[in-house]
Structure formats: C-alpha cells, structure tokens
Amino acid sequence: MGSVPPEVHALGHVAFFGLLAMVLMALPLLRRQRFAFRAVLVLLIVLAAGIAVEVVQGFFGRTASMRDLALNLAGAMAGVSLFARAGVQRHVLVGLAGALLVAMLASPALDLADRAVARAQFPILAEFDTRLEHRRWSNGQPSEAIARAGSRSLRIDLAPGSWPSFGTHMQRSFGDWSGYGYLELSLFNPDDKPLRVGLSIRDREHFRAGRSYRNRYATRLELGWGWNDVRIPVAEIRDGPEERRLDLDQIAELAIFARDLEGPRVVFLDRVRLVE
C-alpha cells in the first residue's frame, strides 16, 4: 500500500523535532545564552510549532493529537540533552529524554513488528494466535476461552445505547484483495438471544471523500447462538459504494459494530481471511 504507516509517522515526529531542537540549540544567537534558558526556550518553540502543525492539520481532515505533541517534545528533549554539560545535568536530561522516548515509542515499535507479521500472514487477516495480533484492532482483548481456529479469538464488548455502539475496527496491513474471491470471518455469539451487528469496509478514498455512509461497503449480520461463519464475495465488497468501486488495493479499515443495544453484549471474532 502506498501510504506511510502511522507508526513511521510517530518515529518521524521524534526525528524531525529532535533535529529541529539541535539546530535551534546551535544557533549563534542562542549559544551565548545560559543552557537552562536555551533549553526552555527551544522546548517552548518546539511546543508552539507542534501546536501550530496540529491546528493546521484540522483544515485538511485530520484531528489534533496530544500523542503527536508528546512525541515532538520527546524528540526535542533528546536533541536538547546533547548540548548539556557532562555530569549530573547531562545524565538527568538524557535520562528524562530516554524515559519519554521509551514511553512514546514502545507502542509504535510493537505495531511495526506486528505489521511485518501481518504481511507475512496475508491473506489471513487475523487468527489471534500471535502475541501482538490483537493490536491490529481498535478494541478487544485476546481470549483463550473460545476459538474457531488456533487457540485464541478476540473478545469484543459491545456497549448499550443508541448509535454508534461501536465494537472494533481493524486498521492496518490489509494487502491487495483483488486476487481473491471471498472474505471469510467467524463470529461467536455466547447468548441465546440473537445479536445483530454491522460490518463495514472502507478504502482510503472513503476517508478522503468525507466518510459518507454511501461511499463504503456495509452490511448487517444476524448472529444466532454459537459460531456464525460469514462468507462475503469480494466482488460484492468492491461494488459496495453507490457511485464508485472500492479500491481493493487500498483497503483501510474493517469495522464490526452494533447499534441500539438494550444492554451490554459480547461477541468473539476469529479466522478473518481471504480465500479464492
């Protein structure tokens, strides 16, 4: 897929603002100032620049992110620490920068590792047998209580209330669906009462064009007790939008959700894959 993974964006934030901080710290005008003054000024400049970037992104369809601001500051603190004097001052700054970097980059690093695993697994999209696989999904926890394939499934808790009672969505490492005939997935309803869930599949154009309901594939699934094995033709998914076709090489999200639930419900997901 042609876009840059969000995990790489996270690393980019750290690298760019770390380099920016180093450039600012090395400016002749600032080098004449005391280190503490320079450090605080540079971190404030980086913070202001980061806020400006987040505000501008709002005009291009992206939402502001506190996580991005934290990544910016982590990179800047690392850059500033390189200019500290040897001794306690440097050790403290390097320690703080290192702790912040670890905290901010641990999750993106794990997601990058799972992205590589997901590419190797394709056309299996999810079977939840690897340790990091549940991280591909926005909500849900791996469960060993029940499985359709392997030893685990994904437990999804559905909250009651009016639309949207969101379940979970898969948001990375989809590959090219165009060479396959069907999408298969299995959903387990542990209750005697039927459960109605929605399934939606969106490509990148769906998000660029304003996220209209008519500009994606959507269907409803009626789940009885036990395992419900779902098989959907890829051609049907491709033709889901009303005025165009989904780009099967640019699938961006697969969502499972419920609406208007009278009380909390649970559903288990397993064996999400493409077959010929």
CSV table of C-alpha atoms in Angstrom, one decimal, residues 76-258:
chain,number,residue,atom,x,y,z
A,76,ALA,CA,13.2,17.8,21.2
A,77,MET,CA,14.3,16.8,24.7
A,78,ALA,CA,16.6,14.2,23.3
A,79,GLY,CA,18.1,16.9,21.0
A,80,VAL,CA,18.5,19.4,23.8
A,81,SER,CA,20.1,16.8,26.1
A,82,LEU,CA,23.0,16.5,23.6
A,83,PHE,CA,24.1,20.1,24.5
A,84,ALA,CA,24.1,19.6,28.2
A,85,ARG,CA,27.3,19.7,30.1
A,86,ALA,CA,28.9,16.4,31.1
A,87,GLY,CA,27.9,15.4,34.6
A,88,VAL,CA,24.7,15.4,36.6
A,89,GLN,CA,23.0,17.9,34.2
A,90,ARG,CA,23.5,15.7,31.2
A,91,HIS,CA,22.7,12.5,33.0
A,92,VAL,CA,19.4,13.9,34.2
A,93,LEU,CA,18.4,15.3,30.8
A,94,VAL,CA,19.4,12.2,29.0
A,95,GLY,CA,17.6,10.0,31.5
A,96,LEU,CA,14.4,12.1,31.2
A,97,ALA,CA,14.6,12.1,27.4
A,98,GLY,CA,15.3,8.4,27.3
A,99,ALA,CA,12.3,7.6,29.5
A,100,LEU,CA,10.0,9.8,27.5
A,101,LEU,CA,11.2,8.2,24.2
A,102,VAL,CA,10.7,4.7,25.5
A,103,ALA,CA,7.2,5.6,26.7
A,104,MET,CA,6.2,7.3,23.4
A,105,LEU,CA,7.9,4.8,21.0
A,106,ALA,CA,7.2,1.5,22.7
A,107,SER,CA,3.7,1.2,21.2
A,108,PRO,CA,4.7,2.3,17.6
A,109,ALA,CA,7.6,-0.2,17.7
A,110,LEU,CA,5.3,-3.1,18.7
A,111,ASP,CA,2.9,-2.1,16.0
A,112,LEU,CA,5.6,-2.0,13.4
A,113,ALA,CA,6.6,-5.5,14.5
A,114,ASP,CA,3.1,-6.8,14.1
A,115,ARG,CA,2.8,-5.1,10.7
A,116,ALA,CA,5.6,-7.2,9.5
A,117,VAL,CA,3.9,-10.3,10.9
A,118,ALA,CA,0.6,-9.3,9.3
A,119,ARG,CA,2.2,-9.0,5.9
A,120,ALA,CA,3.7,-12.5,6.3
A,121,GLN,CA,0.3,-13.9,7.3
A,122,PHE,CA,-1.7,-12.4,4.4
A,123,PRO,CA,-4.3,-13.4,3.1
A,124,ILE,CA,-5.0,-14.4,6.7
A,125,LEU,CA,-6.1,-11.1,8.2
A,126,ALA,CA,-6.5,-12.2,11.8
A,127,GLU,CA,-6.4,-15.5,13.8
A,128,PHE,CA,-5.2,-14.0,17.1
A,129,ASP,CA,-2.5,-16.7,17.8
A,130,THR,CA,0.4,-14.3,17.8
A,131,ARG,CA,1.1,-12.1,20.8
A,132,LEU,CA,0.6,-8.8,19.1
A,133,GLU,CA,-2.2,-9.6,16.7
A,134,HIS,CA,-4.9,-8.0,18.8
A,135,ARG,CA,-3.1,-4.7,18.5
A,136,ARG,CA,-4.4,-4.5,14.8
A,137,TRP,CA,-7.8,-3.9,16.2
A,138,SER,CA,-9.0,-0.7,17.9
A,139,ASN,CA,-10.8,-2.5,20.7
A,140,GLY,CA,-11.0,-6.1,22.1
A,141,GLN,CA,-8.8,-8.4,24.1
A,142,PRO,CA,-7.4,-11.8,23.1
A,143,SER,CA,-9.4,-14.7,24.7
A,144,GLU,CA,-8.4,-18.3,25.2
A,145,ALA,CA,-11.9,-19.2,26.3
A,146,ILE,CA,-13.1,-20.0,22.8
A,147,ALA,CA,-11.6,-20.1,19.3
A,148,ARG,CA,-12.7,-21.1,15.8
A,149,ALA,CA,-9.1,-21.6,14.6
A,150,GLY,CA,-6.0,-22.0,16.7
A,151,SER,CA,-6.0,-21.2,20.4
A,152,ARG,CA,-7.4,-17.7,20.7
A,153,SER,CA,-10.1,-15.3,19.5
A,154,LEU,CA,-10.8,-11.6,20.0
A,155,ARG,CA,-13.4,-10.8,22.7
A,156,ILE,CA,-15.3,-7.6,21.7
A,157,ASP,CA,-17.5,-5.9,24.3
A,158,LEU,CA,-20.5,-4.0,22.9
A,159,ALA,CA,-21.9,-1.2,24.9
A,160,PRO,CA,-25.6,-0.4,25.1
A,161,GLY,CA,-27.1,2.8,23.8
A,162,SER,CA,-28.0,4.5,20.6
A,163,TRP,CA,-25.9,4.7,17.5
A,164,PRO,CA,-23.0,4.3,17.5
A,165,SER,CA,-22.4,1.4,19.9
A,166,PHE,CA,-19.0,0.8,18.4
A,167,GLY,CA,-17.3,-2.6,18.6
A,168,THR,CA,-13.9,-2.7,16.9
A,169,HIS,CA,-12.1,-2.0,13.7
A,170,MET,CA,-9.0,-3.4,12.0
A,171,GLN,CA,-6.8,-0.6,10.6
A,172,ARG,CA,-3.6,-1.9,9.2
A,173,SER,CA,-1.8,-4.5,6.9
A,174,PHE,CA,-4.6,-5.5,4.6
A,175,GLY,CA,-2.7,-6.2,1.4
A,176,ASP,CA,-4.4,-6.4,-2.0
A,177,TRP,CA,-7.8,-8.1,-2.0
A,178,SER,CA,-8.3,-8.1,-5.8
A,179,GLY,CA,-7.0,-11.6,-6.4
A,180,TYR,CA,-9.4,-13.3,-4.0
A,181,GLY,CA,-13.0,-14.4,-4.3
A,182,TYR,CA,-14.3,-14.2,-0.7
A,183,LEU,CA,-13.8,-12.6,2.7
A,184,GLU,CA,-14.5,-15.1,5.5
A,185,LEU,CA,-14.8,-14.4,9.2
A,186,SER,CA,-16.3,-16.2,12.2
A,187,LEU,CA,-18.3,-14.5,15.0
A,188,PHE,CA,-19.4,-16.3,18.2
A,189,ASN,CA,-22.5,-15.2,20.0
A,190,PRO,CA,-22.4,-16.6,23.5
A,191,ASP,CA,-26.1,-15.7,24.3
A,192,ASP,CA,-29.3,-17.4,23.3
A,193,LYS,CA,-30.7,-14.0,22.2
A,194,PRO,CA,-29.8,-13.2,18.5
A,195,LEU,CA,-27.4,-10.3,18.0
A,196,ARG,CA,-27.4,-8.0,15.1
A,197,VAL,CA,-24.1,-6.4,14.1
A,198,GLY,CA,-22.9,-4.3,11.3
A,199,LEU,CA,-19.9,-5.0,9.1
A,200,SER,CA,-18.3,-2.1,7.2
A,201,ILE,CA,-15.3,-2.0,4.9
A,202,ARG,CA,-13.7,1.3,3.8
A,203,ASP,CA,-10.8,2.2,1.5
A,204,ARG,CA,-8.6,5.3,1.7
A,205,GLU,CA,-10.8,7.2,-0.8
A,206,HIS,CA,-13.7,6.8,1.6
A,207,PHE,CA,-11.8,8.9,4.2
A,208,ARG,CA,-10.5,11.4,1.7
A,209,ALA,CA,-14.0,12.0,0.4
A,210,GLY,CA,-15.7,12.8,3.7
A,211,ARG,CA,-16.6,9.3,5.2
A,212,SER,CA,-20.0,9.2,3.7
A,213,TYR,CA,-22.1,6.1,4.5
A,214,ARG,CA,-22.8,5.6,0.8
A,215,ASN,CA,-19.1,5.6,0.0
A,216,ARG,CA,-18.2,2.3,1.6
A,217,TYR,CA,-19.3,-1.3,1.8
A,218,ALA,CA,-21.8,-2.0,4.6
A,219,THR,CA,-24.0,-5.0,5.5
A,220,ARG,CA,-25.9,-6.3,8.6
A,221,LEU,CA,-25.3,-9.7,10.1
A,222,GLU,CA,-27.8,-11.6,12.2
A,223,LEU,CA,-25.9,-13.8,14.7
A,224,GLY,CA,-27.6,-16.8,16.4
A,225,TRP,CA,-26.1,-18.6,19.3
A,226,GLY,CA,-22.7,-20.2,18.7
A,227,TRP,CA,-20.3,-19.7,15.8
A,228,ASN,CA,-21.6,-17.8,12.8
A,229,ASP,CA,-19.3,-18.3,9.7
A,230,VAL,CA,-19.7,-15.4,7.3
A,231,ARG,CA,-18.6,-15.5,3.7
A,232,ILE,CA,-18.9,-12.4,1.5
A,233,PRO,CA,-17.9,-12.2,-2.2
A,234,VAL,CA,-15.0,-9.7,-2.7
A,235,ALA,CA,-16.8,-8.5,-5.8
A,236,GLU,CA,-19.8,-7.5,-3.6
A,237,ILE,CA,-17.4,-5.6,-1.3
A,238,ARG,CA,-15.8,-3.9,-4.3
A,239,ASP,CA,-19.2,-2.8,-5.6
A,240,GLY,CA,-20.4,-1.6,-2.1
A,241,PRO,CA,-20.3,2.2,-2.7
A,242,GLU,CA,-23.2,3.7,-4.6
A,243,GLU,CA,-21.3,5.7,-7.2
A,244,ARG,CA,-17.9,4.0,-7.5
A,245,ARG,CA,-15.9,0.9,-6.6
A,246,LEU,CA,-13.8,0.3,-3.6
A,247,ASP,CA,-10.1,0.2,-4.4
A,248,LEU,CA,-9.2,-3.3,-3.3
A,249,ASP,CA,-5.5,-2.4,-3.1
A,250,GLN,CA,-6.2,0.4,-0.7
A,251,ILE,CA,-8.5,-1.1,1.9
A,252,ALA,CA,-8.1,1.0,5.1
A,253,GLU,CA,-10.5,-0.3,7.7
A,254,LEU,CA,-12.8,-3.2,8.5
A,255,ALA,CA,-15.3,-2.4,11.2
A,256,ILE,CA,-17.6,-4.6,13.3
A,257,PHE,CA,-20.2,-2.7,15.4
A,258,ALA,CA,-23.7,-2.8,16.9
